[in-house]
Short mmCIF file of C-alpha atoms and ligand atoms in Angstrom, two decimals:
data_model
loop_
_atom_site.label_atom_id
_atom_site.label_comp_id
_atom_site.label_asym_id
_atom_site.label_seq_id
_atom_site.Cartn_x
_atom_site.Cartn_y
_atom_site.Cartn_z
CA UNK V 30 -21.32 -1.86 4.58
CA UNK V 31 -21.56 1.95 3.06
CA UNK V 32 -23.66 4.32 5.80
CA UNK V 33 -25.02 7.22 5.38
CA UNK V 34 -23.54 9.08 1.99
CA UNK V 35 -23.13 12.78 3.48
CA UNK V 36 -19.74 13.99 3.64
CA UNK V 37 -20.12 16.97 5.83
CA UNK V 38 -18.96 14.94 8.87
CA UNK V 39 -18.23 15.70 12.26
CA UNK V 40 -16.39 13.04 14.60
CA UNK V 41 -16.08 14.34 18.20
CA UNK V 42 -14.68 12.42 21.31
CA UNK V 43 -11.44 11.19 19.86
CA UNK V 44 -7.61 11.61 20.17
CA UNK V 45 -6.25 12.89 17.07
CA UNK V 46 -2.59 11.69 15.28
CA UNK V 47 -2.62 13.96 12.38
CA UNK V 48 0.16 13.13 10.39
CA UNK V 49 1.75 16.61 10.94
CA UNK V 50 2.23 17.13 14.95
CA UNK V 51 4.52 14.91 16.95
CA UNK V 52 2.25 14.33 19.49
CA UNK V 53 -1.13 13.03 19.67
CA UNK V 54 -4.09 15.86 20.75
CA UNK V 55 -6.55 14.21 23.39
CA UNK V 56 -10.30 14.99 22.99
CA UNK V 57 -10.13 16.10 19.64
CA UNK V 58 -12.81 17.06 17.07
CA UNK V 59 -12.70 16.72 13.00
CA UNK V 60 -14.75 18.56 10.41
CA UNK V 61 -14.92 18.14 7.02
CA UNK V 62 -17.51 20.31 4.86
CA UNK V 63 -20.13 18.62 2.54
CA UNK V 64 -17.51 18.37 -0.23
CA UNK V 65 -15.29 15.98 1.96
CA UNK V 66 -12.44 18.54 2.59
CA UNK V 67 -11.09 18.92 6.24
CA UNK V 68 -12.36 22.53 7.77
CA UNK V 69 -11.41 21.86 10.97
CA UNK V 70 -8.96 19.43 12.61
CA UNK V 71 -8.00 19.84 16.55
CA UNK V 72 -8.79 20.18 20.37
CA UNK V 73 -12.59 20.14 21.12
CA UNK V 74 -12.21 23.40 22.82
CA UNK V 75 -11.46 25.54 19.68
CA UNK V 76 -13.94 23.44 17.25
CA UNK V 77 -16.49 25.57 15.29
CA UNK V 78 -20.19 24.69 17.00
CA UNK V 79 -21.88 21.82 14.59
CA UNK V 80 -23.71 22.94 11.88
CA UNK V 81 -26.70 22.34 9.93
CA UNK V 82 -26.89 18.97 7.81
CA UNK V 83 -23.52 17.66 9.90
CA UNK V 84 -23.52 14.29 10.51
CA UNK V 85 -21.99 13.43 13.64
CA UNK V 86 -20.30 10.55 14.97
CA UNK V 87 -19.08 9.94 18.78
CA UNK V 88 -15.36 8.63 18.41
CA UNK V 89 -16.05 6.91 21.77
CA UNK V 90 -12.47 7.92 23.12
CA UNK V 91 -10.93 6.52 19.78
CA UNK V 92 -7.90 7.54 17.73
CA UNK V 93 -8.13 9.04 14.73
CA UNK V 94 -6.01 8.51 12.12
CA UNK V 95 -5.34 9.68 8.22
CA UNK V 96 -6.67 6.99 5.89
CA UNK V 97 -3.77 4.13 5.69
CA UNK V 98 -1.88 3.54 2.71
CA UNK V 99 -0.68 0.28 1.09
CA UNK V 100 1.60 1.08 -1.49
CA UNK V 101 2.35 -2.53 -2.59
CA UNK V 102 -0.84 -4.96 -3.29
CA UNK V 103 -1.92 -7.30 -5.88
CA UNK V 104 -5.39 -7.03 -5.27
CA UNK V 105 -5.93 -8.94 -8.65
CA UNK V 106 -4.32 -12.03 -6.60
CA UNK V 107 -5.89 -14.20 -3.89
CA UNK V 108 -3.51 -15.44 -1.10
CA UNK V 109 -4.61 -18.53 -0.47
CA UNK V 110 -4.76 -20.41 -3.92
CA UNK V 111 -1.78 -20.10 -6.59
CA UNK V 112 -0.88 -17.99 -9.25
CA UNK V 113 -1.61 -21.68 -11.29
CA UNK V 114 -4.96 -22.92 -9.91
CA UNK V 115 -6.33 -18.81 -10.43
CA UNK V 116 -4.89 -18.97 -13.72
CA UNK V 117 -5.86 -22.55 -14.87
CA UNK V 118 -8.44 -23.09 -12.94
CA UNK V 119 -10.75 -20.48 -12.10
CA UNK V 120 -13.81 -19.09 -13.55
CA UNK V 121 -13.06 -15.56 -14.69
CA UNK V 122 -16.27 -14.00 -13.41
CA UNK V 123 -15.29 -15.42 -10.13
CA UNK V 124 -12.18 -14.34 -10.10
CA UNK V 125 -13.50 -11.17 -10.55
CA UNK V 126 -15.81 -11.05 -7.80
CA UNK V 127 -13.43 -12.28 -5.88
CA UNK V 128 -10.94 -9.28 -6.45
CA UNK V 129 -14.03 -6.77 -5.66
CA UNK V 130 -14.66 -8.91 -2.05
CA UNK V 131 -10.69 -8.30 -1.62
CA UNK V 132 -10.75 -4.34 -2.27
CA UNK V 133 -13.91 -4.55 0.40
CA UNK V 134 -11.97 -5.91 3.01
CA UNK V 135 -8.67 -3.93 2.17
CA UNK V 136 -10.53 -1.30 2.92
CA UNK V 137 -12.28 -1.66 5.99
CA UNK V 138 -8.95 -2.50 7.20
CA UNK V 139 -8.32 0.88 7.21
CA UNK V 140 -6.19 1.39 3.75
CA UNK V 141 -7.56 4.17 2.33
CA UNK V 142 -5.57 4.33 -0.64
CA UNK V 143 -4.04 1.80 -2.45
CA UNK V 144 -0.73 1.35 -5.09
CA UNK V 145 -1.06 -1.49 -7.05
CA UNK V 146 2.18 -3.35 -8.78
CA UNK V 147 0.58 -6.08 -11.11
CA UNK V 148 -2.25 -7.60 -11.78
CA UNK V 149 -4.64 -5.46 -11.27
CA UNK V 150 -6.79 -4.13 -14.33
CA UNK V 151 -7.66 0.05 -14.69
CA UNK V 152 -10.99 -1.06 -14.59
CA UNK V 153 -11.43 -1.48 -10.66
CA UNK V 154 -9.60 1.42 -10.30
CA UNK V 155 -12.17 3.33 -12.64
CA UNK V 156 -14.76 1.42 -10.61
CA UNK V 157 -13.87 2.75 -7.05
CA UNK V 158 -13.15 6.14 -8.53
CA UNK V 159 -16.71 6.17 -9.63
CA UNK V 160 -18.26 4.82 -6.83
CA UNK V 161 -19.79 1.74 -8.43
CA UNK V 162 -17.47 -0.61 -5.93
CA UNK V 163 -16.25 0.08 -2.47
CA UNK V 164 -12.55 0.06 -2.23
CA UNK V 165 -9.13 1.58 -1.41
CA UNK V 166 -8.41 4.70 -3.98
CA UNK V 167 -6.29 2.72 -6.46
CA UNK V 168 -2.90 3.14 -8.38
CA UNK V 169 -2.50 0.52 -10.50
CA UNK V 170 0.98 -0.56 -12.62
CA UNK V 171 -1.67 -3.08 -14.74
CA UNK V 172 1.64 -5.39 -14.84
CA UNK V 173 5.11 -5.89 -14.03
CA UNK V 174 8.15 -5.79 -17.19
CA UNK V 175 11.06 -8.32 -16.27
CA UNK V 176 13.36 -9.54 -19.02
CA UNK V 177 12.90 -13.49 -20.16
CA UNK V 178 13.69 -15.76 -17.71
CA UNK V 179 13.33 -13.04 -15.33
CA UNK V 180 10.90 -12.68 -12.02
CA UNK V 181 8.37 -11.91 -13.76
CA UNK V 182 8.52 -14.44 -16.71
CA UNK V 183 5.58 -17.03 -16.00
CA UNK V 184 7.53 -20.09 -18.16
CA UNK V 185 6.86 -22.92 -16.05
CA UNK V 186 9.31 -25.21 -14.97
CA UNK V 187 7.56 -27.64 -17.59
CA UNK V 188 7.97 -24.88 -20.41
CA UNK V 189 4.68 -23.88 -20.94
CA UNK V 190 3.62 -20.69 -20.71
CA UNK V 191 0.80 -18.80 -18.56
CA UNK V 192 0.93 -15.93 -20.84
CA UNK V 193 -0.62 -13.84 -18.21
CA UNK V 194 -1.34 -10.40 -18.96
CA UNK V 195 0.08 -8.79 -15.90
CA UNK V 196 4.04 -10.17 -16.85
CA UNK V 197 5.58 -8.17 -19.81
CA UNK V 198 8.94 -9.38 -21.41
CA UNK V 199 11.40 -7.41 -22.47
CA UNK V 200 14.52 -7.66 -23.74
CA UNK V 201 16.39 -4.62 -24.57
CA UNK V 202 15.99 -0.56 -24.10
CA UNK V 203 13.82 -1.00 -26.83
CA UNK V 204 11.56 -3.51 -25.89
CA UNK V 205 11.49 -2.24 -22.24
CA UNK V 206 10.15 1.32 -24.09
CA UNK V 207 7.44 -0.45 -25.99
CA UNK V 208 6.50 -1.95 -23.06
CA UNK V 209 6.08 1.14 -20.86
CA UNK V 210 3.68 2.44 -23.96
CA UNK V 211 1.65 -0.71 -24.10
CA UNK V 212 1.31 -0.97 -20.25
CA UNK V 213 0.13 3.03 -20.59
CA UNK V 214 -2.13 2.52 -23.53
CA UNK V 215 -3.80 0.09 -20.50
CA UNK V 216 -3.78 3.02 -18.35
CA UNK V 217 -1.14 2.75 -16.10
CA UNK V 218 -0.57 4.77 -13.37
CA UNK V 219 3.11 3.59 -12.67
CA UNK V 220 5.20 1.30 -14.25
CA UNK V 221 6.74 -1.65 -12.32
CA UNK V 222 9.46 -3.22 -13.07
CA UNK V 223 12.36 -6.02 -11.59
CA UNK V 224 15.89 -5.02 -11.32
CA UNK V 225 16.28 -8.29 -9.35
CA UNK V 226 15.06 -12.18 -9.51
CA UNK V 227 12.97 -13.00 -6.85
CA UNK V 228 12.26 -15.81 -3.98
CA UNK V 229 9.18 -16.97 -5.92
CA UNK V 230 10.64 -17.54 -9.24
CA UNK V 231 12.11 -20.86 -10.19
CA UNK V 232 14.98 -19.88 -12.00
CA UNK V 233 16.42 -16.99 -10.79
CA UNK V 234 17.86 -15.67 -7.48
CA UNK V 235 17.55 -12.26 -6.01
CA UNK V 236 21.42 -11.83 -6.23
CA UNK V 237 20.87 -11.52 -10.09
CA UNK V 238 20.41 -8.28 -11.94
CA UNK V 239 17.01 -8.61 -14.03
CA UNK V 240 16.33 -5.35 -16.29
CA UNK V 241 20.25 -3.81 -17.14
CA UNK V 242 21.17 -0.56 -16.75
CA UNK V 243 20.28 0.55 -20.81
CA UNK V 244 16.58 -0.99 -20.19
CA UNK V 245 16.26 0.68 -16.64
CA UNK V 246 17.04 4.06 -17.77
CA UNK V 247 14.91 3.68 -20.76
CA UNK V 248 11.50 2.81 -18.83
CA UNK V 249 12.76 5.52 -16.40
CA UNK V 250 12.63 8.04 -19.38
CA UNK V 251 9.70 6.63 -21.36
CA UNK V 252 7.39 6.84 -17.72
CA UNK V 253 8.74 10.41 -16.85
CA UNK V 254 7.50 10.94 -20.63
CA UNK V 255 3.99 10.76 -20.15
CA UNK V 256 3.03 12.83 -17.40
CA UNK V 257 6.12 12.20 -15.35
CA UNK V 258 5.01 9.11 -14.20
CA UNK V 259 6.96 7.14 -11.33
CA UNK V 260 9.07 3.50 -11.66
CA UNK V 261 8.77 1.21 -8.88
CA UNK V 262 11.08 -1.84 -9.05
CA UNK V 263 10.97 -5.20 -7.76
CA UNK V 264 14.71 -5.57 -5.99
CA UNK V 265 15.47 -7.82 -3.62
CA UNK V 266 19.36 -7.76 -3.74
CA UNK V 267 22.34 -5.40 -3.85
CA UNK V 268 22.90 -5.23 -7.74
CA UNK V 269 19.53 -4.46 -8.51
CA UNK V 270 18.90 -2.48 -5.67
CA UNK V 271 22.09 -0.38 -7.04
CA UNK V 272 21.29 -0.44 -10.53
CA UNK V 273 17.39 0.91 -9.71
CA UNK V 274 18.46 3.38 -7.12
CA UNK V 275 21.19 4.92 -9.81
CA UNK V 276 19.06 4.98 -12.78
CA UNK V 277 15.86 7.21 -11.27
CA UNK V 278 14.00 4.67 -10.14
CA UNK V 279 11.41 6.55 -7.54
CA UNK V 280 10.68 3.26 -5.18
CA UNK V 281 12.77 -0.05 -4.24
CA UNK V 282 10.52 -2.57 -3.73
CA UNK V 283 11.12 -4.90 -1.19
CA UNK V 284 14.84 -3.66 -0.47
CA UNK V 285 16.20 -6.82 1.67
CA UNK V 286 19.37 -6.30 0.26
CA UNK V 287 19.96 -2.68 0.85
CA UNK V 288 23.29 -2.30 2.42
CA UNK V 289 25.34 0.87 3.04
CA UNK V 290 25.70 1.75 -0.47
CA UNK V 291 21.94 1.06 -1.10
CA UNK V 292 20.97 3.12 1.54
CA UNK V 293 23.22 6.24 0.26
CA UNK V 294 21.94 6.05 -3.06
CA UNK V 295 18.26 6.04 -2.21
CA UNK V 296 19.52 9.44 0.33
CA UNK V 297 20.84 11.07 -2.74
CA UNK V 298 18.25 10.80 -4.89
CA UNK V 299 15.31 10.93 -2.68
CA UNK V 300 13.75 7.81 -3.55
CA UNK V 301 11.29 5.32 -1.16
CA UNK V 302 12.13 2.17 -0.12
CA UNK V 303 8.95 0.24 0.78
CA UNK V 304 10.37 -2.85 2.37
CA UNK V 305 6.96 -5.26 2.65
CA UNK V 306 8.01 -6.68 5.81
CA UNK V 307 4.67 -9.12 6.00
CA UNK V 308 6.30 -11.12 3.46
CA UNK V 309 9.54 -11.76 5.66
CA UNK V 310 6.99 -11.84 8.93
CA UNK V 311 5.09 -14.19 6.91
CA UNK V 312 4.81 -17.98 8.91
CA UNK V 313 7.30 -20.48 7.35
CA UNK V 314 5.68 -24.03 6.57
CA UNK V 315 8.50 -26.20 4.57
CA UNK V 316 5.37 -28.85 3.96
CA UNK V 317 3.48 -26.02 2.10
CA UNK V 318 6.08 -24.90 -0.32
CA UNK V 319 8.75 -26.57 -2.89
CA UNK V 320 12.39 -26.67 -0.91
CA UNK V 321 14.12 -24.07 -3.49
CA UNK V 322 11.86 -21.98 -1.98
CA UNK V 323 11.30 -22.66 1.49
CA UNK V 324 15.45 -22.52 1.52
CA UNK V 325 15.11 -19.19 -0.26
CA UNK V 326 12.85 -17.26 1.90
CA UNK V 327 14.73 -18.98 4.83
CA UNK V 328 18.23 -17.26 3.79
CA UNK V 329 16.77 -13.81 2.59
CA UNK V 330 13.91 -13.18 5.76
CA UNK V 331 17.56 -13.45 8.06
CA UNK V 332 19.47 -10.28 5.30
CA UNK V 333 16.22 -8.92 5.27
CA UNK V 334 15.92 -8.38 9.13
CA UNK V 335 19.41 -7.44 9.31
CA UNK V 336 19.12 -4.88 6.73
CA UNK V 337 15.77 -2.97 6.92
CA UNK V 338 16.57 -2.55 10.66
CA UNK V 339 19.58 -0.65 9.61
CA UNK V 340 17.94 1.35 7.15
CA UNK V 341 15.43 2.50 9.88
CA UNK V 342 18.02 3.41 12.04
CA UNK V 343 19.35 5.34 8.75
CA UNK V 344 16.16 7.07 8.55
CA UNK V 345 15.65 6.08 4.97
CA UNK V 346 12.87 7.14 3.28
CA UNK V 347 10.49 4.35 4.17
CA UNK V 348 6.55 4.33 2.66
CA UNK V 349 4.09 1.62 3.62
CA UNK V 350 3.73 -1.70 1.29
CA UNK V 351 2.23 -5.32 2.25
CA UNK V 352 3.27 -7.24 -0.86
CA UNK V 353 -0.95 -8.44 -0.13
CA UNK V 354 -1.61 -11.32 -2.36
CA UNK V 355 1.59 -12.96 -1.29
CA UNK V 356 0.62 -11.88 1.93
CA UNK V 357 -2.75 -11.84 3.34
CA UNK V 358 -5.10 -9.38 1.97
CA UNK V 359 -7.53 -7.42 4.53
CA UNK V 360 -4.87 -7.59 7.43
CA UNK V 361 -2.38 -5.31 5.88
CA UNK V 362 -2.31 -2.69 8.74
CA UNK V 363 -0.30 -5.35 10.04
CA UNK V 364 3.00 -4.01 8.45
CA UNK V 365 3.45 -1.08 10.73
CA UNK V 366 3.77 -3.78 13.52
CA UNK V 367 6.78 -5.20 11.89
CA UNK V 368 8.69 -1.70 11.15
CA UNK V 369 7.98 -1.38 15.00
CA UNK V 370 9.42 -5.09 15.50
CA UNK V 371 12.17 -3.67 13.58
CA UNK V 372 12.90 -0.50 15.71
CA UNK V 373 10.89 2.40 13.94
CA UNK V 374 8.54 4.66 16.51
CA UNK V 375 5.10 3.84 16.30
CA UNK V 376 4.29 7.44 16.02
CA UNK V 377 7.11 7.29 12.47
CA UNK V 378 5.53 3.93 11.35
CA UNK V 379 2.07 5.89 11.46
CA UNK V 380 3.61 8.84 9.43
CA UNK V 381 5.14 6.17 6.78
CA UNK V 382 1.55 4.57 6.28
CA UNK V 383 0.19 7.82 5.33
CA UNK V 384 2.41 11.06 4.75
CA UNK V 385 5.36 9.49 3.83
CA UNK V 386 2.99 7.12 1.20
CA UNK V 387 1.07 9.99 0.37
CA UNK V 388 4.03 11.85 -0.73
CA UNK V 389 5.27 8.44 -2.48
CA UNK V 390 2.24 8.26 -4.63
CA UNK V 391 1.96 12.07 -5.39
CA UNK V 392 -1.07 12.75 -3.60
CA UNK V 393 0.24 14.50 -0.45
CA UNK V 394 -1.38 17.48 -1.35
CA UNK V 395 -4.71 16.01 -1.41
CA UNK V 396 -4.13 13.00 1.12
CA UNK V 397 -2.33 11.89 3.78
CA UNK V 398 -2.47 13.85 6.90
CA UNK V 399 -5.64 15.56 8.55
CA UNK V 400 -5.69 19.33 7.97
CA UNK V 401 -7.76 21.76 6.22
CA UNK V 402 -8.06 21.68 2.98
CA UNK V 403 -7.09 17.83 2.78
CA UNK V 404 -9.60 15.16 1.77
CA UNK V 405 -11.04 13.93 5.05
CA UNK V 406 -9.78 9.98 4.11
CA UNK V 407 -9.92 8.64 8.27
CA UNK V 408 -9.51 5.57 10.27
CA UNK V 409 -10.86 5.17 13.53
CA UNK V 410 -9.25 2.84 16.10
CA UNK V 411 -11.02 1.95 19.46
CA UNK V 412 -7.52 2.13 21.28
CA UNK V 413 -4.31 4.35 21.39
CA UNK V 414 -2.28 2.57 18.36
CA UNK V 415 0.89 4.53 20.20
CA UNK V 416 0.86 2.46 23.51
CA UNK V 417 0.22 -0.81 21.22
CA UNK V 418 0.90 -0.85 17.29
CA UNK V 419 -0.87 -4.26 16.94
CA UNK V 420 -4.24 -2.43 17.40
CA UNK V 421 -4.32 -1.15 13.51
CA UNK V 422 -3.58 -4.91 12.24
CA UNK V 423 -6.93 -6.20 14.16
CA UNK V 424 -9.89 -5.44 11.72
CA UNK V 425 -12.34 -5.60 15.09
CA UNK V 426 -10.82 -2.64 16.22
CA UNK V 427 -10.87 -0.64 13.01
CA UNK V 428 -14.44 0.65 14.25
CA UNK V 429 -14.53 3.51 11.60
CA UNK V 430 -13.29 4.29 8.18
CA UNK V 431 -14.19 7.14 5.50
CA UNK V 432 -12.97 8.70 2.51
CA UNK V 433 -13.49 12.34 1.71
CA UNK V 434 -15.86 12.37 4.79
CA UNK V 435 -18.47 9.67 3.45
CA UNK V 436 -18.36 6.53 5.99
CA UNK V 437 -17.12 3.39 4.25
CA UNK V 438 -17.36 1.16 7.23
CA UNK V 439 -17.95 1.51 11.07
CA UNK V 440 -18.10 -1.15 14.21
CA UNK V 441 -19.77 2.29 16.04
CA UNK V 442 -23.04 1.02 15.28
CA UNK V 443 -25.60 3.53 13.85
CA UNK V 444 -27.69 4.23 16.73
CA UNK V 445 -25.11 6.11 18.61
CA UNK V 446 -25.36 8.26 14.94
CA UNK V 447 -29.17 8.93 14.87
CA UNK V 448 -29.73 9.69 18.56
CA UNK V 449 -26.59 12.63 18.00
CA UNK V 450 -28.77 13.69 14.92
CA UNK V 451 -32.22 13.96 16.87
CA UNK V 452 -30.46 15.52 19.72
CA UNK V 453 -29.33 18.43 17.45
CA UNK V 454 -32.89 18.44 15.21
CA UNK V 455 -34.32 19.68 19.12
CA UNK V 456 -31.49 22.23 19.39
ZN1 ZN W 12 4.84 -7.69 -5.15
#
């Protein structure tokens, strides 16, 4: 539900979590000029006066946030039907509109900006960027590289194939390099890959190392090739935690495993875990999954727990991810109330979902936190998310959200809007 399309905003009547101070600053104002960047964010009392062709919106004692990141989606995946029935059974266009409803709702969630690690095509990325569909700013890894038999090899338990385009086999250093060069002749952004099995995969466990040490290194050179572009990895457990962390890979995905050693090696090489806690959070129903896999989740949500509070307590380097498409897409605001469950300060689970992300993604100098000369990307929400967390994971009380100071979405109701602009027409 796109507003009006100015971006020289003004939002007064708000309390302001920048992403920069520690504390919060009560009856705040924001400014961004009509090019979307950030002139002026701060206490009411030393705000410019409003200008000319401002567009001004009454926070209504709301707090203002920077745009949210999610830096693990699969937008391209619904969460309700399988990986089988979209693949099999499920008119393409569809499927396609379905994936532009998704990036709608992801981002009047509040995520702002989006990193996406498979199964997402450049083209919705291109889309957004153009404004043709409304949706998160997108990252997108096109696919995810796993050796055969791997987590990422879709080989059915029957033995046929899905052939989908978003899993890439490879086998050796390289295969995994011709891999990184066809997934960036797609237009990657980042390359994903798995360093461990998975819970979701039939054959493999996340104790096992997937991609070796040889093929690791040589995606990790072949990325940083072109551009320097960042490797995320899929690991769940301790060797492939290990063998991503020690080869240059920039984010562990997941994490669960991470133990001491885990934890050092991420320190020393100042690389992100982002430990997609909605998928542990997730509900468990045994009826509505196969038993290798309801036993699965089962033993790794307990090591998960265990070990992700312990890297908070570490102060690892922790961005924001949702694993959405396994998890629900549209509540994925959600995760920072897990991180709190698991004993980070709401005020440091805020900072992970957007300068910590921002800085993940390579964009903190254009995103992130709310001061001039940033991109005014916001998210408005109708109570103090300090004093209760929970508040950014319920959509109703996401009343406002815009990207470089053009309003995406807002629950404010655009009557409050027009009688501010009459009122300063008389002035
Ligand atoms: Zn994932």
């Amino acid at each position: 539900m796109p507003t009006a399309d100015t971006a020289a905003l003004r939002i007064r009547n708000v309390r302001l979590i920048d992403g920069v101070r520690d504390h919060t600053v009560e009856e705040a104002v924001l400014e961004a000029d009509e090019n979307g960047l950030i002139t002026y964010a701060g206490p009411a009392a030393g705000a410019p006066p409003i200008r000319f062709g401002q567009r001004e919106i009454d926070g209504r004692g709301g707090t203002l946030l920077p745009g949210l990141f999610d830096c693990h989606t699969h937008l391209g995946m619904p969460s309700d039907r399988s990986i089988l029935e979209v693949a099999l059974m499920s008119d393409p266009v569809l499927t396609m509109l379905d994936t532009v409803t998704r990036l709608e709702s992801t981002l009047q969630s509040g995520i702002t900006s989006v990193r996406d690690l498979g199964a997402l095509p450049v083209g919705f990325r291109d889309a957004v960027a153009a404004g043709r569909i409304a949706g998160p700013r997108i990252q997108t890894s096109v696919a995810v590289i796993s050796h055969t038999g791997g987590h990422a090899d879709t080989t059915l338990p029957s033995g046929k194939r899905l052939d989908l385009e978003s899993c890439v086999i490879a086998d050796d250093p390289t295969e995994a390099r011709v891999a990184v060069r066809e997934l960036l002749r797609a237009g990657a952004d980042v390359i994903k890959i798995c360093t461990s099995g998975g819970i979701s995969s039939a054959r493999d466990d996340p104790d096992d190392q997937d991609l070796l040490d040889d093929e690791i290194r040589a995606v990790v050179d072949e990325a940083g090739r072109h551009g320097g572009r960042a490797v995320a990895s899929h690991a769940q457990g301790r060797a492939g935690i290990l063998a991503a962390a020690r080869n240059g890979v920039r984010s562990i995905e997941h994490g669960f495993g991470i133990e001491q050693e885990g934890i050092d090696a991420l320190g020393e090489r100042d690389a992100f875990l982002v430990p997609t806690l909605s998928a542990v959070f997730q509900p468990l129903d045994p009826s509505e999954t196969t038993p290798w896999r309801y036993q699965k989740k089962l033993r790794w949500n307990g090591i998960a727990k265990e070990n992700i509070a312990r890297a908070i307590e570490q102060k690892v380097q922790i961005a924001v991810g949702t694993d959405a498409g396994i998890t629900p897409h549209g509540e994925n605001p959600l995760e920072l109330t897990y991180l709190v469950e698991l004993g980070m300060s709401p005020i440091d689970a805020i900072r992970a979902a957007t300068a910590t992300s921002a800085r993940l993604l390579g964009v903190d100098d254009r995103l992130g936190t709310l001061q001039p000369g940033r991109l005014a990307d916001v998210v408005l929400c109708a109570t103090d998310p300090l004093k209760d967390i929970r508040a950014l994971g319920d959509p109703a009380r996401i009343t406002l959200v815009a990207q470089q100071g053009v309003v995406r979405s807002t629950r404010l109701g655009d009557p409050t809007v027009d009688a501010l602009n009459a009122e300063r027409s008389h002035s």
